[in-house]
Coordinates of C-alpha atoms in Angstrom, one line a residue:
M1 CA 16.8 7.2 15.7
N2 CA 13.6 5.4 16.0
A3 CA 14.0 1.9 17.5
W4 CA 12.1 0.2 14.6
N5 CA 14.9 1.4 12.2
F6 CA 17.2 -0.9 14.0
I7 CA 15.6 -3.6 11.9
G8 CA 16.7 -2.1 8.7
V9 CA 20.2 -1.6 10.2
A10 CA 20.4 -5.4 11.0
A11 CA 19.1 -6.5 7.7
W12 CA 21.7 -4.3 6.0
I13 CA 24.5 -6.1 8.3
I14 CA 23.2 -9.5 7.6
L15 CA 23.1 -8.8 3.8
V16 CA 26.7 -7.4 3.8
V17 CA 27.8 -10.6 5.8
Y18 CA 25.9 -12.9 3.5
L19 CA 27.6 -11.2 0.6
I20 CA 31.1 -12.0 2.2
F21 CA 30.0 -15.5 2.8
I22 CA 29.1 -16.3 -0.8
V23 CA 32.1 -14.7 -2.2
I24 CA 34.3 -16.9 0.1
N25 CA 31.9 -20.0 -0.3
I26 CA 32.1 -19.5 -4.2
R27 CA 35.9 -19.2 -4.2
Q28 CA 36.3 -22.5 -1.9
R29 CA 33.8 -24.5 -3.9
H30 CA 35.5 -23.7 -7.3
L31 CA 39.1 -24.4 -5.8
K32 CA 38.0 -27.8 -4.5
M33 CA 36.2 -28.5 -7.9
I34 CA 39.7 -27.9 -9.5
V35 CA 42.0 -29.4 -6.9
V36 CA 40.1 -32.4 -5.7
H37 CA 37.9 -33.3 -8.6
G38 CA 40.4 -31.9 -11.5
Q39 CA 37.2 -30.3 -13.1
H40 CA 37.2 -26.6 -14.3
H41 CA 33.3 -26.8 -15.0
S42 CA 30.4 -28.4 -12.9
G43 CA 26.8 -27.9 -13.5
R44 CA 26.1 -28.5 -10.0
T45 CA 28.6 -26.0 -8.6
I46 CA 27.5 -23.4 -11.3
L47 CA 23.7 -24.0 -10.2
I48 CA 24.7 -23.4 -6.4
D49 CA 26.7 -20.2 -7.3
L50 CA 23.5 -19.1 -9.2
V51 CA 21.2 -20.0 -6.5
E52 CA 23.4 -17.9 -3.8
V53 CA 23.6 -14.9 -6.2
V54 CA 19.9 -14.9 -6.9
V55 CA 19.0 -14.9 -3.1
F56 CA 21.5 -12.0 -2.4
L57 CA 20.1 -10.0 -5.5
A58 CA 16.5 -10.7 -4.2
A59 CA 17.5 -9.6 -0.8
L60 CA 19.2 -6.4 -2.0
Y61 CA 16.1 -5.4 -4.0
G62 CA 13.8 -6.1 -1.1
L63 CA 15.9 -3.7 0.9
V64 CA 16.3 -1.2 -1.5
Y65 CA 12.6 -1.2 -2.6
A66 CA 11.7 -0.9 1.2
A67 CA 14.0 2.2 1.9
W68 CA 13.7 4.2 -1.4
L69 CA 11.6 2.9 -4.0
R70 CA 8.2 2.3 -2.1
P71 CA 5.9 5.1 -2.8
T72 CA 4.2 6.9 0.4
N73 CA 0.5 5.9 0.6
F74 CA -1.3 8.6 2.3
T75 CA -4.4 6.6 2.5
N76 CA -2.8 3.6 4.3
S77 CA -3.3 4.4 7.9
A78 CA -1.2 1.4 9.1
E79 CA 1.9 2.9 7.3
A80 CA 1.7 6.7 8.0
T81 CA 0.1 9.5 10.1
V82 CA -1.4 12.2 8.0
S83 CA -1.5 15.7 9.3
Y84 CA -2.7 18.9 7.7
K85 CA -1.8 22.5 8.0
Y86 CA -3.9 25.6 6.8
Q87 CA -2.5 29.2 6.2
P88 CA -3.9 32.4 4.8
L89 CA -1.7 33.6 2.0
V90 CA -0.2 37.2 2.4
L91 CA -1.0 39.5 -0.6
Q92 CA 2.1 41.1 -2.4
T93 CA 2.3 44.1 -4.4
D94 CA 4.6 45.5 -7.2
D95 CA 4.4 48.4 -9.7
K96 CA 2.0 46.4 -12.0
H97 CA -0.4 44.5 -9.9
S98 CA -1.1 42.4 -6.5
Y99 CA -0.5 38.6 -6.4
Y100 CA -0.5 35.7 -3.9
V101 CA 2.1 33.5 -5.8
E102 CA 5.2 34.1 -7.9
V103 CA 5.6 31.1 -10.7
R104 CA 8.9 30.5 -12.4
S105 CA 9.8 27.9 -14.8
G106 CA 12.7 26.1 -15.3
S107 CA 14.4 25.5 -18.7
G108 CA 13.4 22.7 -20.9
K109 CA 10.6 20.7 -22.1
N110 CA 10.0 18.7 -18.9
S111 CA 11.2 21.3 -16.4
L112 CA 9.6 22.0 -13.0
M113 CA 7.5 25.0 -11.9
H114 CA 8.7 26.7 -8.8
Y115 CA 6.4 28.7 -6.9
T116 CA 6.8 31.3 -4.1
Y117 CA 4.1 32.1 -1.8
W118 CA 4.1 34.3 1.2
V119 CA 2.3 33.5 4.7
E120 CA 2.6 35.4 8.0
N121 CA 6.3 36.0 8.7
A122 CA 7.4 33.6 6.1
K123 CA 8.3 33.1 2.5
V124 CA 8.1 29.7 1.1
E125 CA 9.6 28.1 -2.0
V126 CA 8.3 24.8 -3.5
N127 CA 8.3 23.1 -6.8
S128 CA 5.6 21.5 -8.8
N129 CA 6.6 18.1 -7.7
D130 CA 5.4 19.1 -4.3
A131 CA 2.7 21.7 -4.7
T132 CA 0.1 22.8 -7.1
V133 CA -1.6 26.1 -7.7
S134 CA -5.5 26.0 -7.9
D135 CA -7.3 29.1 -9.4
G136 CA -10.3 27.6 -10.8
S137 CA -13.9 27.6 -9.4
G138 CA -13.3 24.3 -7.7
I139 CA -10.9 24.0 -4.7
L140 CA -9.0 20.8 -6.0
N141 CA -7.4 20.8 -9.5
L142 CA -6.4 17.2 -11.1
Q143 CA -2.9 17.2 -9.3
A144 CA -4.2 17.9 -5.8
S145 CA -7.3 15.5 -6.1
H146 CA -4.9 12.5 -5.6
F147 CA -4.5 13.2 -1.8
P148 CA -7.0 12.7 1.0
W149 CA -7.8 16.2 1.8
H150 CA -10.7 17.2 4.4
A151 CA -13.1 18.7 1.7
K152 CA -15.2 20.7 4.8
K153 CA -12.1 22.3 6.0
L154 CA -10.9 23.4 2.4
A155 CA -14.5 24.8 1.9
S156 CA -14.2 26.7 5.2
M157 CA -10.9 28.1 4.4
D158 CA -12.1 29.2 0.9
R159 CA -14.8 31.2 2.5
Q160 CA -12.6 32.6 5.4
T161 CA -9.6 33.6 3.2
D162 CA -11.8 34.5 0.0
K163 CA -9.9 31.7 -1.8
A164 CA -6.4 32.9 -0.6
F165 CA -4.7 29.9 1.4
V166 CA -2.2 27.0 1.3
A167 CA -3.1 23.7 2.5
T168 CA -0.3 21.3 3.3
I169 CA -0.6 17.5 3.9
T170 CA 2.2 15.7 5.4
A171 CA 2.6 12.0 5.9
R172 CA 5.0 10.8 8.6
Y173 CA 5.9 7.0 8.8
K174 CA 4.7 5.0 11.8
G175 CA 6.8 2.6 13.7
N176 CA 6.2 -0.9 12.4
F177 CA 8.3 -3.7 10.8
L178 CA 8.0 -2.8 7.1
N179 CA 8.8 0.9 7.7
G180 CA 11.7 -0.1 10.3
L181 CA 13.0 -2.5 7.6
G182 CA 13.2 0.5 5.0
L183 CA 14.6 2.8 7.9
R184 CA 11.6 5.1 7.5
A185 CA 10.1 4.8 11.0
G186 CA 9.4 8.3 12.4
K187 CA 10.5 10.2 9.3
T188 CA 8.6 12.5 7.1
G189 CA 7.5 10.4 3.9
D190 CA 6.0 13.1 1.8
R191 CA 4.5 16.5 1.8
F192 CA 2.3 18.3 -0.7
S193 CA 0.9 21.9 -0.9
L194 CA -2.2 23.0 -2.2
I195 CA -1.8 26.7 -3.1
R196 CA -5.3 28.4 -3.6
V197 CA -5.7 31.6 -5.3
P198 CA -8.9 33.6 -6.3
S199 CA -8.1 33.5 -10.1
D200 CA -4.9 33.5 -12.3
D201 CA -4.8 37.2 -11.9
F202 CA -3.2 36.6 -8.6
S203 CA -0.4 34.9 -9.5
T204 CA 2.8 36.7 -11.4
I205 CA 4.8 34.7 -14.0
V206 CA 8.5 35.7 -13.6
P207 CA 10.2 35.3 -17.1
L208 CA 12.8 32.6 -17.6
N209 CA 15.5 35.0 -18.2
D210 CA 14.9 37.1 -15.2
G211 CA 17.7 36.5 -12.7
E212 CA 17.0 35.2 -9.3

């Protein structure tokens, strides 16, 4: 494990210890209020309880956000190191036509699209959360345009492969305090693939009821 992640481990341990502390503290405070002062309700006691619980919830939210809710920022060089991989697509053929990518949709109104493409010595399957197919005159479609691509390299691959390649961008979290707090340091944060084909004629649609 990356050494920076021990910050997050320590933070979670401290949070658990603090939870145990406030449970014991609240119990003792209420017992004292009843036994010593003969009261069942006290505004001051309730206020202290609320403050301790709010502090705990705020710390819990902060750790959860740092670990799971914080989105990956591909453009923040202080947060992550971005790398690129470019591979030519391998043409597939069947009885009807030739294609570079196989498209299968899930069921339901908001279902994911599932893409299968082939590169040298490998078959790759991704979904529409992590990839997009670009078959227009421009290399980038709307979904891919949200990522910091190298335009010159994409244009070069477009020429070299006759518009048949896959470009993958990967963000790996750097070792720093915030990434360590979220137990992310040294880990892959996000990955997205741009699947480039000459036109939609080079994509084959698999019917929904077609078995795997």
